[in-house]
PDB file of C-alpha atoms in Angstrom:
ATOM      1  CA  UNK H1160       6.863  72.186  22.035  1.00 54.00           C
ATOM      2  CA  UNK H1161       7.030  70.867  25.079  1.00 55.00           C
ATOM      3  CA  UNK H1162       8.310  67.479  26.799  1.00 52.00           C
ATOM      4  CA  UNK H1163       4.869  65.536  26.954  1.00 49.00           C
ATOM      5  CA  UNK H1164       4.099  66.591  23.702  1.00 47.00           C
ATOM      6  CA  UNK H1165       7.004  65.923  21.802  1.00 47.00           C
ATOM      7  CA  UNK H1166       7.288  62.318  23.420  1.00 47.00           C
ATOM      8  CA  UNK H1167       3.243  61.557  22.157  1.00 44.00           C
ATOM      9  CA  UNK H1168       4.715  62.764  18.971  1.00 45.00           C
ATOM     10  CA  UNK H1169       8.185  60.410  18.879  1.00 48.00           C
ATOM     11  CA  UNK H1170       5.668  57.275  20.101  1.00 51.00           C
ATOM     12  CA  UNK H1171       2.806  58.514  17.706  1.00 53.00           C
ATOM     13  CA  UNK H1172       5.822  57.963  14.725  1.00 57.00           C
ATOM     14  CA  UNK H1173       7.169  54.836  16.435  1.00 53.00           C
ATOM     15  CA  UNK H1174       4.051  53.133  16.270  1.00 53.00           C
ATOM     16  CA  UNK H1175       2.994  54.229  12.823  1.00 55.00           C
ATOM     17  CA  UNK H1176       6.596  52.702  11.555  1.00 53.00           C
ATOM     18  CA  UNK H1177       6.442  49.670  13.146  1.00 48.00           C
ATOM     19  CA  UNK H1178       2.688  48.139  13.582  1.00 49.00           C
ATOM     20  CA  UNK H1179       2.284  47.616   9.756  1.00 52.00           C
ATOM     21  CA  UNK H1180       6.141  46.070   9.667  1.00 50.00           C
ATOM     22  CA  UNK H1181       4.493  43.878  12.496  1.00 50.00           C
ATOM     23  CA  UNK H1182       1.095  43.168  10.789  1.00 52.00           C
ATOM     24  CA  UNK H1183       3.190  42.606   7.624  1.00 57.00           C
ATOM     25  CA  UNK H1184       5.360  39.672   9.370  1.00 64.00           C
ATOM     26  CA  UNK H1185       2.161  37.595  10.498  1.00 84.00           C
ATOM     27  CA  UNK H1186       0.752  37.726   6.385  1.00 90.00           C
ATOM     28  CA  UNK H1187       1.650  34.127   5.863  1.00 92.00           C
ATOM     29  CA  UNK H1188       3.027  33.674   2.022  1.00 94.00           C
ATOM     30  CA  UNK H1189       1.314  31.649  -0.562  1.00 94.00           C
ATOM     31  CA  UNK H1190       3.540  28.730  -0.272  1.00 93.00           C
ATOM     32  CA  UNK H1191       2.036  28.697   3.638  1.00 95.00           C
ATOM     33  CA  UNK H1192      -1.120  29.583   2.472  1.00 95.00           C
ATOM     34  CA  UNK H1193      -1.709  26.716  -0.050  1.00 94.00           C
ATOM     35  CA  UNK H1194       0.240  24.164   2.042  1.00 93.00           C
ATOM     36  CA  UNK H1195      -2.081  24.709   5.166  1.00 93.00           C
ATOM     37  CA  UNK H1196      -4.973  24.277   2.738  1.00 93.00           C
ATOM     38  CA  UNK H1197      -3.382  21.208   1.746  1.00 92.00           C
ATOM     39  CA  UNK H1198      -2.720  20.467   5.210  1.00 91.00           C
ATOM     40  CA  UNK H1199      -6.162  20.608   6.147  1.00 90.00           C
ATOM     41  CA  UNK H1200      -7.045  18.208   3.223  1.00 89.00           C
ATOM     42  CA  UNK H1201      -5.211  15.722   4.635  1.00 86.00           C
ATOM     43  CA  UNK H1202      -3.343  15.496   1.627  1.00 86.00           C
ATOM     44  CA  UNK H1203       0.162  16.872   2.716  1.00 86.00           C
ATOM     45  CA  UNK H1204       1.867  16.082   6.009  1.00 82.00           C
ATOM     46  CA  UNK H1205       4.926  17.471   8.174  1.00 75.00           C
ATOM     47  CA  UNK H1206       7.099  16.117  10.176  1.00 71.00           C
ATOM     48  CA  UNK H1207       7.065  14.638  13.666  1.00 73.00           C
ATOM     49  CA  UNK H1208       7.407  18.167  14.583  1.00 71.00           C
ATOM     50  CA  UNK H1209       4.725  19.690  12.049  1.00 72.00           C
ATOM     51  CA  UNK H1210       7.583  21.305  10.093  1.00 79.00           C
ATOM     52  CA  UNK H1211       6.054  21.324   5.984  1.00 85.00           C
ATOM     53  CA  UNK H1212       9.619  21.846   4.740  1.00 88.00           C
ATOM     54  CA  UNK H1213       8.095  24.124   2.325  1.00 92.00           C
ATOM     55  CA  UNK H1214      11.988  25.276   1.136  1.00 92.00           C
ATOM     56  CA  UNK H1215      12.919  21.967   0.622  1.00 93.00           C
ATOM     57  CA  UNK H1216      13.301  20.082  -3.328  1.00 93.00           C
ATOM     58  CA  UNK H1217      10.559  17.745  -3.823  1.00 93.00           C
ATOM     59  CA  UNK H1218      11.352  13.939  -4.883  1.00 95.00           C
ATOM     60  CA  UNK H1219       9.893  12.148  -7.757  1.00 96.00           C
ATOM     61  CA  UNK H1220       8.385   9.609  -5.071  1.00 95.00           C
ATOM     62  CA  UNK H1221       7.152  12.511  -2.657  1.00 94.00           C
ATOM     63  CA  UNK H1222       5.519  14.140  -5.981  1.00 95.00           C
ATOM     64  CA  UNK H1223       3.164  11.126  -6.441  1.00 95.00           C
ATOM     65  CA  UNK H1224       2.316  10.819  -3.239  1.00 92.00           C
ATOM     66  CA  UNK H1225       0.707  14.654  -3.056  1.00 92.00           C
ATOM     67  CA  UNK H1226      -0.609  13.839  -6.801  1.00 93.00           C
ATOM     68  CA  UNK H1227      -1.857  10.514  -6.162  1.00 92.00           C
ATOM     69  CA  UNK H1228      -4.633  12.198  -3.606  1.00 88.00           C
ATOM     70  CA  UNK H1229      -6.070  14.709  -5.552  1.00 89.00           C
ATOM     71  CA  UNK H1230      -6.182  12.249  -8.410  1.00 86.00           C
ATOM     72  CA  UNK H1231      -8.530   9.374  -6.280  1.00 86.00           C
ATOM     73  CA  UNK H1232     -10.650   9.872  -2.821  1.00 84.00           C
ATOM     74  CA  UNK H1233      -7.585   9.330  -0.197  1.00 81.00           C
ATOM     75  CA  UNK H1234     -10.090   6.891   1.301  1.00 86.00           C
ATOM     76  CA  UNK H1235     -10.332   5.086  -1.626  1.00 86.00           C
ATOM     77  CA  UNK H1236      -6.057   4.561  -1.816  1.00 87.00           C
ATOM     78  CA  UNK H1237      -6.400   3.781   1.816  1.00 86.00           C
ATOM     79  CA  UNK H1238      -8.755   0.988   0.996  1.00 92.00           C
ATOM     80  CA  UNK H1239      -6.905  -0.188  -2.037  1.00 93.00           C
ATOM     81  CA  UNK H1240      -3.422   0.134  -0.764  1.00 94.00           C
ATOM     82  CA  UNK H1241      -1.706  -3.513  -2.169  1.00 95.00           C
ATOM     83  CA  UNK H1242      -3.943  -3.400  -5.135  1.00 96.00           C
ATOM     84  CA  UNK H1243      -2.157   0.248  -6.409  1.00 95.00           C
ATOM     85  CA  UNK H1244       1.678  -1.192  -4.434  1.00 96.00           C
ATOM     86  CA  UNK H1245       1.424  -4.045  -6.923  1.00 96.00           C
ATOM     87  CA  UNK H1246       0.324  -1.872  -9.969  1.00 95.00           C
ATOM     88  CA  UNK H1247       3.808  -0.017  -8.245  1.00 96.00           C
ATOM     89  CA  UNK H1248       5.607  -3.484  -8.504  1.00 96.00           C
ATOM     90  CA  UNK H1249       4.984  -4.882 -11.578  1.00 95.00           C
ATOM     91  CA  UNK H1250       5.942  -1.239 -13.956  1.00 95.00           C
ATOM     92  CA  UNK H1251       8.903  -0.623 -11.262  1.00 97.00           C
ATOM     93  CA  UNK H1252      11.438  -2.086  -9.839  1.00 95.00           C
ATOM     94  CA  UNK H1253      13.358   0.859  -7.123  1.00 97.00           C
ATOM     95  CA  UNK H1254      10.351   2.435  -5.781  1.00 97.00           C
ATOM     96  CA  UNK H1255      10.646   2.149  -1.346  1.00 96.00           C
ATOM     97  CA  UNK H1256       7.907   0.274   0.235  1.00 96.00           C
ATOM     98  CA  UNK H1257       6.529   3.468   1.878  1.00 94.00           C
ATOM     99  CA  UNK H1258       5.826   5.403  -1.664  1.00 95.00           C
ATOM    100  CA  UNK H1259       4.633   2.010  -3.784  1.00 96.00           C
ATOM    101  CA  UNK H1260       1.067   2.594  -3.286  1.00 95.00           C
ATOM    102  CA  UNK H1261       0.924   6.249  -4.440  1.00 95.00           C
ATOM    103  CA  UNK H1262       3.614   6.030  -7.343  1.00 96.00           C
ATOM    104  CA  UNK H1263       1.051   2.945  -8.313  1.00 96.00           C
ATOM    105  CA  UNK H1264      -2.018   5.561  -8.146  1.00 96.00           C
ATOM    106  CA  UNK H1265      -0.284   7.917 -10.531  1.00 95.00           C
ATOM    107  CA  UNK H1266       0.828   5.190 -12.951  1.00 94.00           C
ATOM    108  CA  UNK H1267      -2.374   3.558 -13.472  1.00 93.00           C
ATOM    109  CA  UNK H1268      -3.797   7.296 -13.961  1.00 92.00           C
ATOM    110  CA  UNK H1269      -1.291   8.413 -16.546  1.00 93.00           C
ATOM    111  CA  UNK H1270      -0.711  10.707 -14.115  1.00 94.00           C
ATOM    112  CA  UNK H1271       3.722  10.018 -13.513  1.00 95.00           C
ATOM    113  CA  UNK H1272       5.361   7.346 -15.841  1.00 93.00           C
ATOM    114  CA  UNK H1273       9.112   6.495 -15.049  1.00 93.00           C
ATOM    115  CA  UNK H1274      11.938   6.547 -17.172  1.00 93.00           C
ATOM    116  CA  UNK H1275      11.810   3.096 -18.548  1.00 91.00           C
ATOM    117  CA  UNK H1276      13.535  -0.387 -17.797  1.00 93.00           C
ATOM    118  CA  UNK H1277      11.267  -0.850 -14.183  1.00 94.00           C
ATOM    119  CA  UNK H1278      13.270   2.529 -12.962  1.00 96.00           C
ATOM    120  CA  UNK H1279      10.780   5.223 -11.405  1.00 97.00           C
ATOM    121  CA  UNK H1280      13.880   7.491  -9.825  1.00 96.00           C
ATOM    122  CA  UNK H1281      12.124   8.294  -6.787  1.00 96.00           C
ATOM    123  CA  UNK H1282      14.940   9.832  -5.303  1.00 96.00           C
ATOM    124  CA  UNK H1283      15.294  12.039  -7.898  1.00 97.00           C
ATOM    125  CA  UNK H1284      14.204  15.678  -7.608  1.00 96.00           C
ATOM    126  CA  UNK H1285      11.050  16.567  -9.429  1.00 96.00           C
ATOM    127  CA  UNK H1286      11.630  19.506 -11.702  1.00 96.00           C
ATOM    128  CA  UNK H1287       9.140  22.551 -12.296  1.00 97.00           C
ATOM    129  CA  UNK H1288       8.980  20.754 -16.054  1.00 96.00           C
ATOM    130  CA  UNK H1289       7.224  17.417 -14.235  1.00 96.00           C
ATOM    131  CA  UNK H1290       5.075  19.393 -11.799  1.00 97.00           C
ATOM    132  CA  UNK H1291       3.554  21.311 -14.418  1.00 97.00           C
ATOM    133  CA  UNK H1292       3.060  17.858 -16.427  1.00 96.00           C
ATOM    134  CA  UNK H1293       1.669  15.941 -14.088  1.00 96.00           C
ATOM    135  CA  UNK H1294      -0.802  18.689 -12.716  1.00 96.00           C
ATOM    136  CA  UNK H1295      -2.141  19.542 -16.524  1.00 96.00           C
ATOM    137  CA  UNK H1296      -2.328  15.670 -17.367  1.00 95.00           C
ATOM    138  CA  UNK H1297      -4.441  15.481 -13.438  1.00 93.00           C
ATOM    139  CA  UNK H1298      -6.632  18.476 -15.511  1.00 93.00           C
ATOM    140  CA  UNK H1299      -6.679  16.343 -18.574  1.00 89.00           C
ATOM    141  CA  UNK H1300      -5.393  20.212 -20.175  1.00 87.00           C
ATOM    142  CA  UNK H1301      -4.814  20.060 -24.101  1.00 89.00           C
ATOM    143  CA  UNK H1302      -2.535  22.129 -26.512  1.00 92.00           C
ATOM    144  CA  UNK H1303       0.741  21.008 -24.466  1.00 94.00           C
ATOM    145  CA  UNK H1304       3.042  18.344 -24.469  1.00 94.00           C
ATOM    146  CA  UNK H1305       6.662  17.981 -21.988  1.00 93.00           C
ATOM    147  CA  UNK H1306       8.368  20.571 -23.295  1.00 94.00           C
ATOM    148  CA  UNK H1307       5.979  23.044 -23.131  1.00 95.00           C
ATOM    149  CA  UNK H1308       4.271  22.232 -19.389  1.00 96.00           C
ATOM    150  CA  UNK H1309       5.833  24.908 -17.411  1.00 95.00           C
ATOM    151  CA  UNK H1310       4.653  27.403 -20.375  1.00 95.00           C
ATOM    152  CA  UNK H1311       0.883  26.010 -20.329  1.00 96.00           C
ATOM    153  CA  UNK H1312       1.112  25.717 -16.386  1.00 96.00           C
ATOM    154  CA  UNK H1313       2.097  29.372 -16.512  1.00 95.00           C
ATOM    155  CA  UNK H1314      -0.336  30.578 -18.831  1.00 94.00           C
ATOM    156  CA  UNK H1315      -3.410  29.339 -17.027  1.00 95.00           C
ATOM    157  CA  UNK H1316      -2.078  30.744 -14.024  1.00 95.00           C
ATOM    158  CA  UNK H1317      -0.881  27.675 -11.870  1.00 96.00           C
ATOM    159  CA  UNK H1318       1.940  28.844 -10.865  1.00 94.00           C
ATOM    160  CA  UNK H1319       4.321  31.314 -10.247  1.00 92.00           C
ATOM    161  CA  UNK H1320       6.624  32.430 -12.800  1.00 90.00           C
ATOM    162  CA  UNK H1321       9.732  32.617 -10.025  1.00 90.00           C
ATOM    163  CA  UNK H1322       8.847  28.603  -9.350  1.00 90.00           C
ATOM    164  CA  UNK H1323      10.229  27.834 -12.710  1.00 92.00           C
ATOM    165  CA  UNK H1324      13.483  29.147 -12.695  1.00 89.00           C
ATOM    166  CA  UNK H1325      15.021  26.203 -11.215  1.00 89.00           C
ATOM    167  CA  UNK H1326      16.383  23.320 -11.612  1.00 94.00           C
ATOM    168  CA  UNK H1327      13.931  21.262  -9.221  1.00 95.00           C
ATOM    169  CA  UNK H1328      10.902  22.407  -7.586  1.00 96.00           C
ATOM    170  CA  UNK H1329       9.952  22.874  -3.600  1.00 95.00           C
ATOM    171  CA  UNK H1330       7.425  21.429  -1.519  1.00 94.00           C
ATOM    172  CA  UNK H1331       6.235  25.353  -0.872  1.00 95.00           C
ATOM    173  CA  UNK H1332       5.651  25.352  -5.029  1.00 96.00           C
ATOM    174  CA  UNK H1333       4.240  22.234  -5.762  1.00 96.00           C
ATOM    175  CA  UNK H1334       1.653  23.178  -2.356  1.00 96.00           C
ATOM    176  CA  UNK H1335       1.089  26.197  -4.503  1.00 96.00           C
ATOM    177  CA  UNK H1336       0.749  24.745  -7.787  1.00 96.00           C
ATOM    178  CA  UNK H1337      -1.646  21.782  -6.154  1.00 96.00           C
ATOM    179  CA  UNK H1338      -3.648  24.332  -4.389  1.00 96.00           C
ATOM    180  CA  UNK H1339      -3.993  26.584  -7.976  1.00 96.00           C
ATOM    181  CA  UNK H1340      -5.144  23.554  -9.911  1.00 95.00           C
ATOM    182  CA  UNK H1341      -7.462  22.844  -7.515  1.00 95.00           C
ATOM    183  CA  UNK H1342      -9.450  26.189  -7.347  1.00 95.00           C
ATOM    184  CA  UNK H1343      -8.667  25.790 -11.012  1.00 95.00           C
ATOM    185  CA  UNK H1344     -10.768  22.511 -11.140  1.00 91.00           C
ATOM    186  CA  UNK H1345     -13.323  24.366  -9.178  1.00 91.00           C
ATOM    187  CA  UNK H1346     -13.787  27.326 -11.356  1.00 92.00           C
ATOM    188  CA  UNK H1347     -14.356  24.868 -14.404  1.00 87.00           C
ATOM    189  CA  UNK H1348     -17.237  23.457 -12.686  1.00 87.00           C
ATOM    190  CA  UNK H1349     -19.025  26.620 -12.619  1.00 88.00           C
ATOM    191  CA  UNK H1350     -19.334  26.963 -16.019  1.00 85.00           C
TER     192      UNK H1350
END
């Protein structure tokens, strides 16, 4: 073999190896996936620098306010803001001016309830256990009940079983468990 041909060959193997390793890195995961969906919605934000924090826990308060849009037109909480922050007011007593209007959506839903005694928790992190319960109560699902959620969630395929293995859930899995019972939502209206 000579030179020429055996370099074609070597670059001919080099690029075989590596341009699916390199089309592999630009498939964005689901967590992206769902969360730009979301994104695009309207419905979940980043920060000043457009960062989602997908690998970061989700709070109790930061839960309601991702629920409390898909549960009522965003417009609609917009226009309605100090109606829902005083719904917030009067059932709690520690929820942070910022997250009062949505935790207010979600309690006057059924949607989130808090833990009794005006406390909410909103700093608390929201487990996979209240994801999966608020999302099947937002479907108005039947044959569950709290200790069971993550089980029903899993069942009808609205999320992944590796998102409830911990202790609290992400921002990536709750994007991907929103996202889920949406097309979920969608499906049922076909039938």
């Amino acid at each position: 073999m000579n030179r020429n041909m055996m370099i074609a060959l070597a670059t001919s193997i080099l690029l075989t190896v590596s341009v699916p390793a390199a089309l592999a890195a630009d498939v964005p995961t689901e967590q992206e996936t769902a969360a730009a969906s979301l994104q695009a919605q309207g419905l979940m934000a980043g920060d000043e620098n457009g960062d989602l924090h997908l690998n970061d826990n989700l709070t109790r308060a930061e839960m309601a306010v991702l629920v409390s849009q898909i549960c009522i037109n965003p417009e609609h909480i917009a226009w309605e803001r100090d109606f829902y922050a005083r719904l917030c007011d009067a059932n709690f007593n520690d929820v942070p001016k910022w997250a009062k209007t949505y935790v207010g959506v979600c309690a006057s839903n059924g949607i989130m309830a808090g833990y009794g005694e005006g406390i909410f928790a909103p700093s608390d992190p929201a487990t996979p256990q209240m994801a999966c319960a608020v999302i099947l109560r937002w479907l108005e699902r039947d044959g569950w009940d709290y200790d069971t959620a993550c089980d029903k969630a899993a069942e009808l395929e609205l999320i992944p079983a590796e998102a409830l293995t911990g202790d609290t859930i992400t921002r990536g899995d709750m994007a991907i468990l929103i996202k889920r019972a949406q097309d979920y939502m969608a499906w049922l209206q076909t039938l």
